[in-house]
């Protein structure tokens, strides 16, 4: 929950915050010896992170909820206490909470605090700034429900200790809770993992590998249509297409700085050995070259830029590619198409002078807006301005150490965002290691926020890779680089679209655009003629001539979410007409075949949303 929500609904925020403490107390009583992370309120409830002494699964939820309700009924007061540094450290040692102590030390150091706040309720004590209810009986005991268990990392950093996160819903009344859960269950019907299987969009096979999706014919159609859309928009915007290999020498990634820092998210290096015979006749092997699967397309594009010395007259140079990349995500983080290990990215890099950057960034933002409008999702995203955190103790590990460049480039990106008029939130500490960025954030149906696409400004890599252009005064200067991907990866964006549309895609994007259902075999020839006529105009169309009943074939088309179903009988054949059934629309339309043909071709050509 953001600050605005906290201000708008302080009572609910306080209830959720207090329930997080109740959850922590219950878990510590059920799993003695567990350690605490953080436990904040969120949009629809709260969560708490633990290092557990023994695992907790959803099978344990009823026991935990029972314990929480017992603690609520006991009527414990939430008592506030402020402690100076030495007393706060002693208290945390007494509590046996090393992670809280680590964070407390950082707070005292970074914020020059005089004291820290603790809250006690019954026998439970937690370091927390509050607010909380005065008495646990003020918490509605029937207004919360534990939701799920997932993995997390201490401080959200994958380099840190893994933790167990327990999520819960919480509302002011049982009625609000029940309504939210009902809406959540309805949303799960739109989960891309469920619909992806039902609609034959993708498949993940253990023998291929976790996180390596196989795109089935229906999913491949969606990919191809999205790619065609972006190729059109990019062509109009002056981008030039390139194609690069799936792997490269590891030395390239040492030059860029991705190795060794990014090694955890890269597949193991591939060593190519060479056999030779020594003077004494022995056969020996030596490593000749080391390769890696590319985790990003950037270095390959940079090498294209550096293939020859560019003139300032060529800038901005815009290179685009739907490039396949591979990242070794933790197996616990893999989730359908949202988190995968093999992905195809809507990548592009713009090489420009500093004077050109602001205008180019603004143009990229407009491209995002245009494609989101075409897809009908313009109201479904938020914008985050992701910057570096100069006070982060791990700053030199996370970011290029060049404060002046950070401040200068962040000002450029901020002006571009402000020029666009888009509302945005601050994402301090969310920058890429080489520069600030704009993140376009979407939420999955389960409420999880994901970054669908980004626009990043890179001031560091040009120097690391010695990228130059010939300036107007004949000197050599370094360009700035804009990394942008309006549709992110096929994998994540298709997952998002499946959930947004509930699998019912508009005609232009639908895997099967038209299905013809002949009432009997006597009109099958007319159905086949329509199929041939429209297929010749690149319409994805098929005839369902199965032996199932008419109603069963119509129900199948509805289940498969085919947007246009043509029912053909003797009358339609005699009059060269069709009866159109549109997905989600009860009324049928009887129209001339030529009229339908013109209509459906226009739907596809204009990428109509209907």
Coordinates of N, CA and C in Angstrom, one line a residue, residues 72-295:
X72 N -6.0 -12.5 19.0 CA -6.9 -11.3 18.9 C -7.8 -11.2 20.1
X73 N -8.4 -12.4 20.4 CA -9.4 -12.4 21.5 C -8.8 -12.1 22.8
X74 N -7.5 -12.3 23.0 CA -6.9 -12.1 24.3 C -6.8 -10.6 24.7
X75 N -7.0 -9.7 23.7 CA -7.1 -8.3 24.0 C -5.8 -7.7 24.4
X76 N -4.7 -8.0 23.8 CA -3.4 -7.4 24.1 C -3.3 -6.0 23.6
X77 N -2.7 -5.1 24.4 CA -2.5 -3.8 24.0 C -1.2 -3.7 23.1
X78 N -1.2 -2.8 22.2 CA 0.0 -2.6 21.4 C 0.7 -1.4 22.0
X79 N 1.8 -1.7 22.7 CA 2.5 -0.7 23.5 C 3.8 -0.3 22.8
X80 N 3.9 1.0 22.6 CA 5.0 1.6 21.9 C 6.2 2.0 22.8
X81 N 7.4 1.7 22.3 CA 8.6 2.1 23.1 C 9.7 2.5 22.2
X82 N 10.3 3.7 22.5 CA 11.5 4.2 21.7 C 12.8 3.9 22.4
X83 N 13.7 3.3 21.8 CA 15.0 3.0 22.4 C 16.2 3.6 21.7
X84 N 17.1 4.1 22.4 CA 18.4 4.6 21.7 C 19.2 3.5 21.2
X85 N 20.2 3.8 20.5 CA 21.0 2.8 19.7 C 21.4 1.6 20.6
X86 N 22.1 1.8 21.7 CA 22.7 0.7 22.4 C 21.5 -0.2 23.0
X87 N 20.5 0.5 23.5 CA 19.4 -0.3 24.0 C 18.6 -1.1 22.9
X88 N 18.5 -0.4 21.7 CA 17.8 -1.1 20.6 C 18.6 -2.3 20.2
X89 N 19.9 -2.2 20.1 CA 20.8 -3.3 19.7 C 20.6 -4.5 20.8
X90 N 20.6 -4.1 22.0 CA 20.5 -5.1 23.1 C 19.2 -5.8 23.0
X91 N 18.1 -5.0 22.7 CA 16.8 -5.6 22.6 C 16.7 -6.6 21.5
X92 N 17.3 -6.2 20.3 CA 17.3 -7.1 19.2 C 18.1 -8.4 19.4
X93 N 19.2 -8.2 20.2 CA 20.0 -9.4 20.6 C 19.1 -10.3 21.5
X94 N 18.4 -9.7 22.4 CA 17.5 -10.4 23.3 C 16.4 -11.2 22.6
X95 N 15.9 -10.5 21.5 CA 14.9 -11.1 20.7 C 15.4 -12.2 19.8
X96 N 16.7 -12.2 19.6 CA 17.3 -13.2 18.7 C 17.0 -13.0 17.2
X97 N 17.0 -11.7 16.8 CA 16.6 -11.3 15.4 C 17.7 -10.7 14.7
X98 N 18.6 -11.5 14.1 CA 19.8 -10.9 13.5 C 19.5 -10.0 12.2
X99 N 18.4 -10.4 11.5 CA 18.1 -9.6 10.3 C 17.5 -8.3 10.7
X100 N 16.7 -8.3 11.7 CA 16.2 -7.0 12.2 C 17.4 -6.1 12.7
X101 N 18.4 -6.7 13.3 CA 19.5 -6.0 13.8 C 20.3 -5.4 12.7
X102 N 20.5 -6.2 11.6 CA 21.2 -5.7 10.5 C 20.5 -4.4 9.9
X103 N 19.2 -4.5 9.8 CA 18.5 -3.4 9.2 C 18.5 -2.2 10.2
X104 N 18.4 -2.4 11.5 CA 18.5 -1.4 12.5 C 19.8 -0.6 12.4
X105 N 20.9 -1.3 12.3 CA 22.2 -0.7 12.2 C 22.2 0.2 11.0
X106 N 21.7 -0.2 9.9 CA 21.6 0.6 8.7 C 20.8 1.8 8.8
X107 N 19.7 1.7 9.5 CA 18.8 2.9 9.8 C 19.5 3.9 10.6
X108 N 20.2 3.5 11.6 CA 20.9 4.4 12.5 C 22.1 5.1 11.7
X109 N 22.7 4.4 10.8 CA 23.8 4.9 10.1 C 23.4 5.8 9.0
X110 N 22.3 5.4 8.2 CA 21.9 6.2 7.0 C 21.1 7.4 7.4
X111 N 20.2 7.3 8.4 CA 19.2 8.3 8.7 C 19.6 9.1 10.0
X112 N 20.7 8.8 10.6 CA 21.1 9.5 11.8 C 20.0 9.5 12.8
X113 N 19.4 8.4 13.0 CA 18.3 8.3 14.0 C 18.8 8.4 15.4
X114 N 18.0 9.0 16.3 CA 18.3 9.0 17.7 C 17.8 7.8 18.4
X115 N 16.7 7.2 17.9 CA 16.2 6.0 18.6 C 15.4 5.2 17.6
X116 N 15.0 4.0 18.0 CA 14.2 3.1 17.1 C 12.9 2.8 17.9
X117 N 11.8 2.5 17.1 CA 10.5 2.3 17.7 C 10.3 0.8 17.8
X118 N 9.8 0.3 18.9 CA 9.4 -1.1 19.1 C 7.9 -1.1 19.5
X119 N 7.2 -2.2 19.2 CA 5.8 -2.4 19.6 C 5.8 -3.7 20.3
X120 N 5.1 -3.7 21.5 CA 4.9 -5.0 22.2 C 3.4 -5.3 22.3
X121 N 3.0 -6.5 22.0 CA 1.6 -7.0 22.2 C 1.7 -8.3 22.8
X122 N 1.3 -8.4 24.0 CA 1.4 -9.7 24.8 C 2.9 -10.0 25.0
X123 N 3.3 -11.2 24.6 CA 4.7 -11.5 24.8 C 5.5 -11.2 23.6
X124 N 4.9 -10.7 22.5 CA 5.6 -10.5 21.2 C 6.1 -9.1 21.1
X125 N 7.3 -8.9 20.7 CA 7.9 -7.6 20.5 C 8.5 -7.6 19.0
X126 N 8.2 -6.4 18.4 CA 8.8 -6.3 17.0 C 9.3 -4.9 16.8
X127 N 10.4 -4.7 16.1 CA 10.9 -3.4 15.7 C 10.0 -2.9 14.6
X128 N 9.3 -1.8 14.8 CA 8.3 -1.3 13.9 C 8.0 0.2 14.2
X129 N 7.7 1.0 13.1 CA 7.4 2.4 13.3 C 5.9 2.6 13.5
X130 N 5.1 1.5 13.3 CA 3.7 1.6 13.5 C 3.0 2.2 12.3
X131 N 1.7 2.6 12.4 CA 0.8 2.6 13.5 C 0.2 1.2 13.8
X132 N -0.4 1.0 14.9 CA -1.1 -0.2 15.3 C -2.4 0.2 16.0
X133 N -3.3 -0.8 16.1 CA -4.5 -0.6 16.9 C -4.1 -0.5 18.4
X134 N -4.9 0.1 19.2 CA -4.6 0.2 20.6 C -4.7 -1.2 21.3
X135 N -5.7 -2.0 20.9 CA -6.0 -3.3 21.5 C -6.3 -4.3 20.4
X136 N -5.8 -5.5 20.6 CA -6.0 -6.5 19.5 C -7.5 -6.8 19.3
X137 N -8.3 -6.5 20.3 CA -9.8 -6.8 20.1 C -10.4 -5.9 19.1
X138 N -9.7 -4.8 18.7 CA -10.2 -3.9 17.7 C -10.0 -4.5 16.3
X139 N -9.3 -5.6 16.2 CA -9.1 -6.2 14.9 C -10.3 -7.1 14.6
X140 N -10.9 -7.0 13.4 CA -12.1 -7.9 13.1 C -11.5 -9.3 12.9
X141 N -11.8 -10.3 13.8 CA -11.3 -11.6 13.8 C -11.8 -12.4 12.6
X142 N -12.9 -12.0 11.9 CA -13.4 -12.7 10.8 C -13.1 -11.9 9.5
X143 N -12.2 -10.9 9.6 CA -11.9 -10.1 8.4 C -10.6 -10.4 7.7
X144 N -10.0 -11.5 8.1 CA -8.7 -11.9 7.4 C -8.7 -13.3 7.0
X145 N -7.8 -13.7 6.1 CA -7.7 -15.1 5.7 C -6.3 -15.2 5.1
X146 N -5.6 -16.3 5.5 CA -4.3 -16.5 4.9 C -4.4 -17.0 3.4
X147 N -3.6 -16.5 2.6 CA -3.8 -16.7 1.1 C -2.8 -17.6 0.5
X148 N -1.5 -17.5 0.7 CA -0.5 -18.3 0.0 C 0.8 -18.2 0.7
X149 N 1.7 -19.2 0.3 CA 3.1 -19.2 0.7 C 4.0 -19.1 -0.5
X150 N 5.0 -18.3 -0.4 CA 5.9 -18.2 -1.6 C 7.3 -17.9 -1.1
X151 N 8.3 -18.0 -2.0 CA 9.6 -17.7 -1.6 C 9.9 -16.2 -1.7
X152 N 10.9 -15.8 -1.0 CA 11.3 -14.4 -1.0 C 12.8 -14.3 -0.6
X153 N 13.4 -13.1 -0.7 CA 14.8 -13.0 -0.3 C 14.8 -11.8 0.7
X154 N 15.7 -11.9 1.7 CA 15.9 -10.8 2.6 C 16.3 -9.6 1.9
X155 N 15.5 -8.5 2.1 CA 15.7 -7.2 1.5 C 15.4 -7.2 0.0
X156 N 14.8 -8.3 -0.5 CA 14.5 -8.4 -1.9 C 15.7 -8.6 -2.8
X157 N 16.8 -9.0 -2.3 CA 18.1 -9.2 -3.0 C 18.4 -10.7 -3.1
X158 N 18.4 -11.2 -4.4 CA 18.7 -12.6 -4.6 C 20.0 -13.1 -4.1
X159 N 20.9 -12.2 -3.8 CA 22.2 -12.6 -3.2 C 22.1 -12.9 -1.7
X160 N 20.9 -12.5 -1.1 CA 20.7 -12.6 0.3 C 20.0 -14.0 0.7
X161 N 19.8 -14.2 2.0 CA 19.2 -15.3 2.5 C 17.8 -15.5 1.9
X162 N 17.5 -16.7 1.5 CA 16.1 -17.0 1.1 C 15.2 -17.1 2.3
X163 N 13.9 -16.6 2.1 CA 13.0 -16.6 3.2 C 11.6 -17.2 2.7
X164 N 10.7 -17.4 3.6 CA 9.4 -17.8 3.3 C 8.4 -16.7 3.6
X165 N 7.6 -16.3 2.6 CA 6.7 -15.2 2.7 C 5.3 -15.8 2.8
X166 N 4.5 -15.4 3.8 CA 3.1 -15.8 4.0 C 2.3 -14.6 3.7
X167 N 1.4 -14.7 2.7 CA 0.5 -13.7 2.3 C -0.9 -13.9 3.0
X168 N -1.6 -12.8 3.3 CA -2.9 -12.9 3.8 C -3.8 -11.7 3.3
X169 N -5.1 -12.0 3.1 CA -6.0 -10.9 2.8 C -6.5 -10.3 4.2
X170 N -6.9 -9.1 4.2 CA -7.5 -8.5 5.4 C -8.4 -7.3 5.0
X171 N -9.6 -7.3 5.5 CA -10.5 -6.2 5.3 C -11.3 -5.9 6.6
X172 N -12.0 -4.8 6.5 CA -12.6 -4.3 7.8 C -13.8 -5.1 8.2
X173 N -14.4 -5.8 7.2 CA -15.6 -6.7 7.5 C -15.5 -8.0 6.8
X174 N -16.2 -9.0 7.3 CA -16.3 -10.3 6.7 C -16.9 -10.2 5.3
X175 N -17.9 -9.3 5.1 CA -18.5 -9.2 3.8 C -17.5 -8.7 2.8
X176 N -16.7 -7.7 3.1 CA -15.7 -7.2 2.2 C -14.6 -8.3 1.9
X177 N -14.3 -9.0 2.9 CA -13.3 -10.1 2.6 C -13.9 -11.2 1.7
X178 N -15.1 -11.6 1.9 CA -15.7 -12.6 1.0 C -15.9 -12.1 -0.4
X179 N -16.2 -10.8 -0.5 CA -16.4 -10.2 -1.9 C -15.0 -10.2 -2.6
X180 N -14.0 -9.9 -1.9 CA -12.6 -9.8 -2.5 C -12.2 -11.2 -2.9
X181 N -12.4 -12.2 -2.0 CA -12.0 -13.6 -2.3 C -12.8 -14.1 -3.6
X182 N -14.1 -13.8 -3.6 CA -14.9 -14.2 -4.8 C -14.3 -13.6 -6.1
X183 N -13.9 -12.3 -6.0 CA -13.4 -11.6 -7.2 C -12.0 -12.2 -7.6
X184 N -11.3 -12.6 -6.5 CA -10.0 -13.2 -6.8 C -10.1 -14.5 -7.4
X185 N -11.0 -15.3 -7.0 CA -11.3 -16.6 -7.6 C -11.7 -16.5 -9.1
X186 N -12.5 -15.5 -9.3 CA -13.0 -15.2 -10.7 C -11.8 -14.8 -11.5
X187 N -10.9 -14.0 -11.0 CA -9.7 -13.6 -11.7 C -8.8 -14.8 -12.0
X188 N -8.8 -15.7 -11.1 CA -7.9 -16.9 -11.4 C -8.4 -17.7 -12.6
X189 N -9.7 -17.5 -13.0 CA -10.1 -18.1 -14.2 C -9.5 -17.6 -15.4
X190 N -8.9 -16.4 -15.2 CA -8.1 -15.7 -16.3 C -6.6 -15.9 -16.2
X191 N -6.2 -16.7 -15.2 CA -4.8 -17.0 -15.1 C -4.2 -17.5 -16.4
X192 N -3.1 -16.9 -16.8 CA -2.5 -17.4 -18.1 C -2.0 -18.8 -18.1
X193 N -1.7 -19.3 -16.9 CA -1.2 -20.7 -16.9 C -2.4 -21.7 -17.1
X194 N -3.6 -21.3 -16.6 CA -4.8 -22.1 -16.8 C -5.3 -22.0 -18.3
X195 N -5.4 -20.8 -18.7 CA -5.9 -20.5 -20.1 C -4.8 -21.0 -21.1
X196 N -3.6 -20.8 -20.8 CA -2.5 -21.3 -21.7 C -2.6 -22.7 -22.1
X197 N -3.0 -23.5 -21.1 CA -3.2 -25.0 -21.3 C -4.5 -25.2 -22.0
X198 N -5.6 -24.6 -21.6 CA -6.9 -24.8 -22.2 C -7.0 -24.4 -23.7
X199 N -6.3 -23.3 -24.0 CA -6.3 -22.7 -25.3 C -5.1 -23.1 -26.2
X200 N -4.3 -24.1 -25.7 CA -3.2 -24.6 -26.5 C -2.3 -23.5 -26.9
X201 N -1.8 -22.7 -26.0 CA -1.0 -21.5 -26.3 C 0.5 -21.9 -26.1
X202 N 0.8 -22.6 -25.0 CA 2.2 -23.0 -24.8 C 2.3 -24.2 -24.0
X203 N 3.4 -24.9 -23.9 CA 3.6 -26.1 -23.1 C 5.0 -26.0 -22.6
X204 N 5.2 -26.5 -21.3 CA 6.5 -26.6 -20.8 C 6.7 -28.1 -20.4
X205 N 7.8 -28.6 -21.0 CA 8.1 -30.1 -20.9 C 9.4 -30.3 -20.1
X206 N 9.3 -31.1 -19.1 CA 10.5 -31.4 -18.2 C 11.7 -31.8 -19.0
X207 N 11.5 -32.6 -20.1 CA 12.6 -33.1 -20.9 C 13.2 -32.0 -21.7
X208 N 12.5 -30.9 -22.0 CA 13.1 -29.7 -22.7 C 13.8 -28.9 -21.6
X209 N 13.1 -28.7 -20.5 CA 13.7 -28.0 -19.4 C 12.8 -27.0 -18.7
X210 N 12.9 -26.8 -17.4 CA 12.1 -25.8 -16.7 C 12.3 -24.4 -17.3
X211 N 11.2 -23.7 -17.4 CA 11.3 -22.3 -17.9 C 11.6 -22.1 -19.3
X212 N 11.5 -23.2 -20.1 CA 11.8 -23.1 -21.6 C 10.5 -23.5 -22.3
X213 N 9.7 -22.5 -22.5 CA 8.3 -22.8 -23.1 C 8.4 -23.3 -24.6
X214 N 7.6 -24.2 -24.9 CA 7.3 -24.6 -26.3 C 6.1 -23.8 -26.8
X215 N 6.2 -23.0 -27.8 CA 5.1 -22.3 -28.3 C 4.3 -23.2 -29.3
X216 N 3.0 -23.5 -28.9 CA 2.2 -24.3 -29.7 C 1.6 -23.4 -30.9
X217 N 1.0 -24.0 -31.9 CA 0.6 -23.2 -33.0 C -0.3 -21.9 -32.7
X218 N -1.2 -22.1 -31.7 CA -2.0 -20.9 -31.3 C -1.2 -19.8 -30.7
X219 N -0.2 -20.2 -29.8 CA 0.6 -19.2 -29.2 C 1.5 -18.5 -30.2
X220 N 2.0 -19.3 -31.2 CA 2.9 -18.8 -32.2 C 2.2 -17.7 -33.0
X221 N 0.9 -17.9 -33.3 CA 0.1 -16.9 -34.0 C 0.2 -15.6 -33.3
X222 N -0.1 -15.6 -32.0 CA -0.1 -14.4 -31.2 C 1.3 -13.7 -31.2
X223 N 2.3 -14.5 -31.0 CA 3.7 -14.0 -31.1 C 3.9 -13.3 -32.5
X224 N 3.5 -14.0 -33.5 CA 3.8 -13.5 -34.9 C 3.0 -12.1 -35.1
X225 N 1.8 -12.1 -34.6 CA 1.0 -10.8 -34.8 C 1.6 -9.7 -34.0
X226 N 2.0 -9.9 -32.8 CA 2.7 -8.9 -32.0 C 4.0 -8.4 -32.6
X227 N 4.7 -9.4 -33.2 CA 6.0 -9.0 -33.8 C 5.7 -8.2 -35.1
X228 N 4.7 -8.6 -35.8 CA 4.4 -7.8 -37.0 C 4.0 -6.4 -36.7
X229 N 3.2 -6.2 -35.6 CA 2.8 -4.9 -35.2 C 4.0 -4.1 -34.8
X230 N 4.9 -4.6 -34.0 CA 6.1 -3.8 -33.6 C 7.0 -3.5 -34.8
X231 N 7.1 -4.5 -35.8 CA 8.0 -4.2 -36.9 C 7.4 -3.0 -37.7
X232 N 6.1 -2.9 -37.8 CA 5.5 -1.8 -38.5 C 5.8 -0.5 -37.8
X233 N 5.5 -0.5 -36.5 CA 5.7 0.8 -35.7 C 7.2 1.2 -35.7
X234 N 8.1 0.2 -35.6 CA 9.5 0.5 -35.6 C 10.0 1.0 -37.0
X235 N 9.5 0.4 -38.0 CA 9.8 0.9 -39.4 C 9.4 2.4 -39.6
X236 N 8.2 2.7 -39.1 CA 7.7 4.1 -39.2 C 8.5 5.0 -38.4
X237 N 9.1 4.5 -37.3 CA 9.9 5.4 -36.4 C 11.4 5.4 -36.7
X238 N 11.7 4.8 -37.9 CA 13.1 4.9 -38.3 C 14.1 3.9 -37.8
X239 N 13.5 2.7 -37.3 CA 14.4 1.7 -36.8 C 14.9 0.8 -37.9
X240 N 16.1 0.2 -37.8 CA 16.6 -0.7 -38.8 C 16.7 -2.1 -38.1
X241 N 16.3 -3.1 -38.8 CA 16.3 -4.4 -38.2 C 17.7 -5.1 -38.3
X242 N 18.1 -5.8 -37.3 CA 19.3 -6.6 -37.3 C 19.0 -8.0 -36.8
X243 N 19.9 -8.9 -37.0 CA 19.8 -10.3 -36.4 C 21.1 -10.7 -35.8
X244 N 21.1 -11.3 -34.6 CA 22.3 -11.6 -34.0 C 22.3 -13.1 -33.5
X245 N 23.4 -13.7 -33.3 CA 23.4 -15.1 -32.8 C 23.0 -15.3 -31.3
X246 N 22.7 -16.5 -31.0 CA 22.3 -16.8 -29.6 C 23.4 -16.9 -28.6
X247 N 24.6 -16.9 -29.0 CA 25.7 -17.0 -28.1 C 26.8 -16.1 -28.5
X248 N 27.8 -15.9 -27.6 CA 29.0 -15.1 -27.9 C 30.1 -15.5 -27.0
X249 N 31.3 -15.1 -27.3 CA 32.4 -15.4 -26.4 C 32.2 -14.7 -25.1
X250 N 32.6 -15.4 -24.0 CA 32.5 -14.9 -22.7 C 33.2 -13.6 -22.5
X251 N 34.3 -13.4 -23.2 CA 35.1 -12.2 -23.1 C 34.3 -11.0 -23.3
X252 N 33.3 -11.0 -24.2 CA 32.4 -9.9 -24.5 C 31.7 -9.4 -23.2
X253 N 31.3 -10.4 -22.4 CA 30.5 -10.0 -21.2 C 31.4 -9.6 -20.0
X254 N 32.7 -9.9 -20.1 CA 33.6 -9.3 -19.1 C 33.9 -7.9 -19.5
X255 N 33.9 -7.6 -20.8 CA 34.1 -6.2 -21.3 C 32.9 -5.3 -20.8
X256 N 31.7 -5.8 -21.0 CA 30.5 -5.0 -20.7 C 30.3 -4.9 -19.2
X257 N 30.9 -5.8 -18.4 CA 30.7 -5.7 -16.9 C 29.7 -6.7 -16.4
X258 N 29.0 -7.4 -17.3 CA 28.0 -8.4 -16.9 C 28.6 -9.6 -16.2
X259 N 29.8 -9.9 -16.5 CA 30.5 -11.0 -15.8 C 31.6 -10.3 -15.0
X260 N 31.8 -10.7 -13.8 CA 31.2 -11.8 -13.1 C 29.9 -11.5 -12.4
X261 N 29.5 -10.2 -12.4 CA 28.3 -9.8 -11.5 C 27.0 -10.4 -11.9
X262 N 26.8 -10.7 -13.2 CA 25.6 -11.3 -13.7 C 25.6 -12.8 -13.8
X263 N 26.7 -13.4 -13.4 CA 26.9 -14.8 -13.6 C 25.8 -15.7 -13.1
X264 N 25.3 -15.3 -11.9 CA 24.2 -16.1 -11.3 C 23.0 -16.3 -12.2
X265 N 22.8 -15.3 -13.1 CA 21.6 -15.3 -14.0 C 22.0 -15.8 -15.4
X266 N 23.2 -16.3 -15.5 CA 23.6 -16.8 -16.9 C 23.7 -18.3 -16.8
X267 N 23.5 -19.0 -17.9 CA 23.7 -20.4 -18.0 C 25.2 -20.6 -17.9
X268 N 25.6 -21.8 -17.5 CA 27.1 -22.1 -17.4 C 27.8 -21.9 -18.7
X269 N 29.1 -21.4 -18.5 CA 29.9 -21.2 -19.7 C 30.2 -22.5 -20.5
X270 N 30.3 -22.4 -21.8 CA 30.7 -23.5 -22.6 C 32.1 -23.4 -23.1
X271 N 32.9 -24.4 -22.7 CA 34.3 -24.4 -23.0 C 34.6 -25.2 -24.3
X272 N 35.1 -24.6 -25.3 CA 35.5 -25.3 -26.5 C 36.9 -25.7 -26.5
X273 N 37.2 -27.0 -26.5 CA 38.6 -27.4 -26.3 C 39.2 -27.8 -27.7
X274 N 40.5 -27.9 -27.7 CA 41.2 -28.2 -29.0 C 42.2 -29.4 -28.6
X275 N 42.2 -30.4 -29.5 CA 43.1 -31.5 -29.2 C 44.4 -31.3 -30.1
X276 N 45.5 -31.5 -29.5 CA 46.8 -31.4 -30.3 C 47.8 -32.5 -29.7
X277 N 48.8 -32.8 -30.5 CA 49.8 -33.8 -30.1 C 51.1 -33.1 -29.8
X278 N 51.6 -33.4 -28.6 CA 52.8 -32.8 -28.1 C 54.1 -33.4 -28.9
X279 N 55.2 -32.8 -28.6 CA 56.4 -33.3 -29.3 C 56.8 -34.8 -28.9
X280 N 56.4 -35.2 -27.7 CA 56.7 -36.6 -27.3 C 55.6 -37.5 -27.7
X281 N 54.6 -37.0 -28.5 CA 53.6 -37.9 -29.1 C 52.3 -38.1 -28.2
X282 N 52.2 -37.3 -27.1 CA 51.1 -37.4 -26.3 C 49.9 -36.5 -26.8
X283 N 48.7 -37.0 -26.7 CA 47.5 -36.2 -27.1 C 47.0 -35.4 -25.9
X284 N 46.9 -34.1 -26.1 CA 46.5 -33.2 -25.0 C 45.3 -32.4 -25.5
X285 N 44.5 -32.0 -24.5 CA 43.4 -31.1 -24.8 C 43.6 -29.7 -24.1
X286 N 43.3 -28.7 -24.8 CA 43.4 -27.4 -24.1 C 42.2 -26.5 -24.5
X287 N 41.8 -25.7 -23.6 CA 40.6 -24.9 -23.9 C 41.0 -23.7 -24.8
X288 N 40.3 -23.7 -25.9 CA 40.6 -22.7 -26.9 C 39.8 -21.4 -26.8
X289 N 38.5 -21.7 -26.6 CA 37.5 -20.5 -26.5 C 36.4 -20.9 -25.5
X290 N 35.9 -19.8 -24.9 CA 34.8 -20.0 -23.9 C 33.6 -19.2 -24.4
X291 N 32.4 -19.8 -24.5 CA 31.2 -19.1 -25.0 C 30.1 -19.1 -23.9
X292 N 29.2 -18.3 -24.1 CA 28.0 -18.3 -23.2 C 26.7 -18.0 -24.0
X293 N 25.6 -18.5 -23.6 CA 24.3 -18.2 -24.2 C 24.0 -16.7 -23.8
X294 N 23.6 -15.9 -24.7 CA 23.4 -14.5 -24.4 C 22.3 -14.3 -23.4
X295 N 22.5 -13.5 -22.3 CA 21.4 -13.2 -21.4 C 20.7 -11.9 -21.9

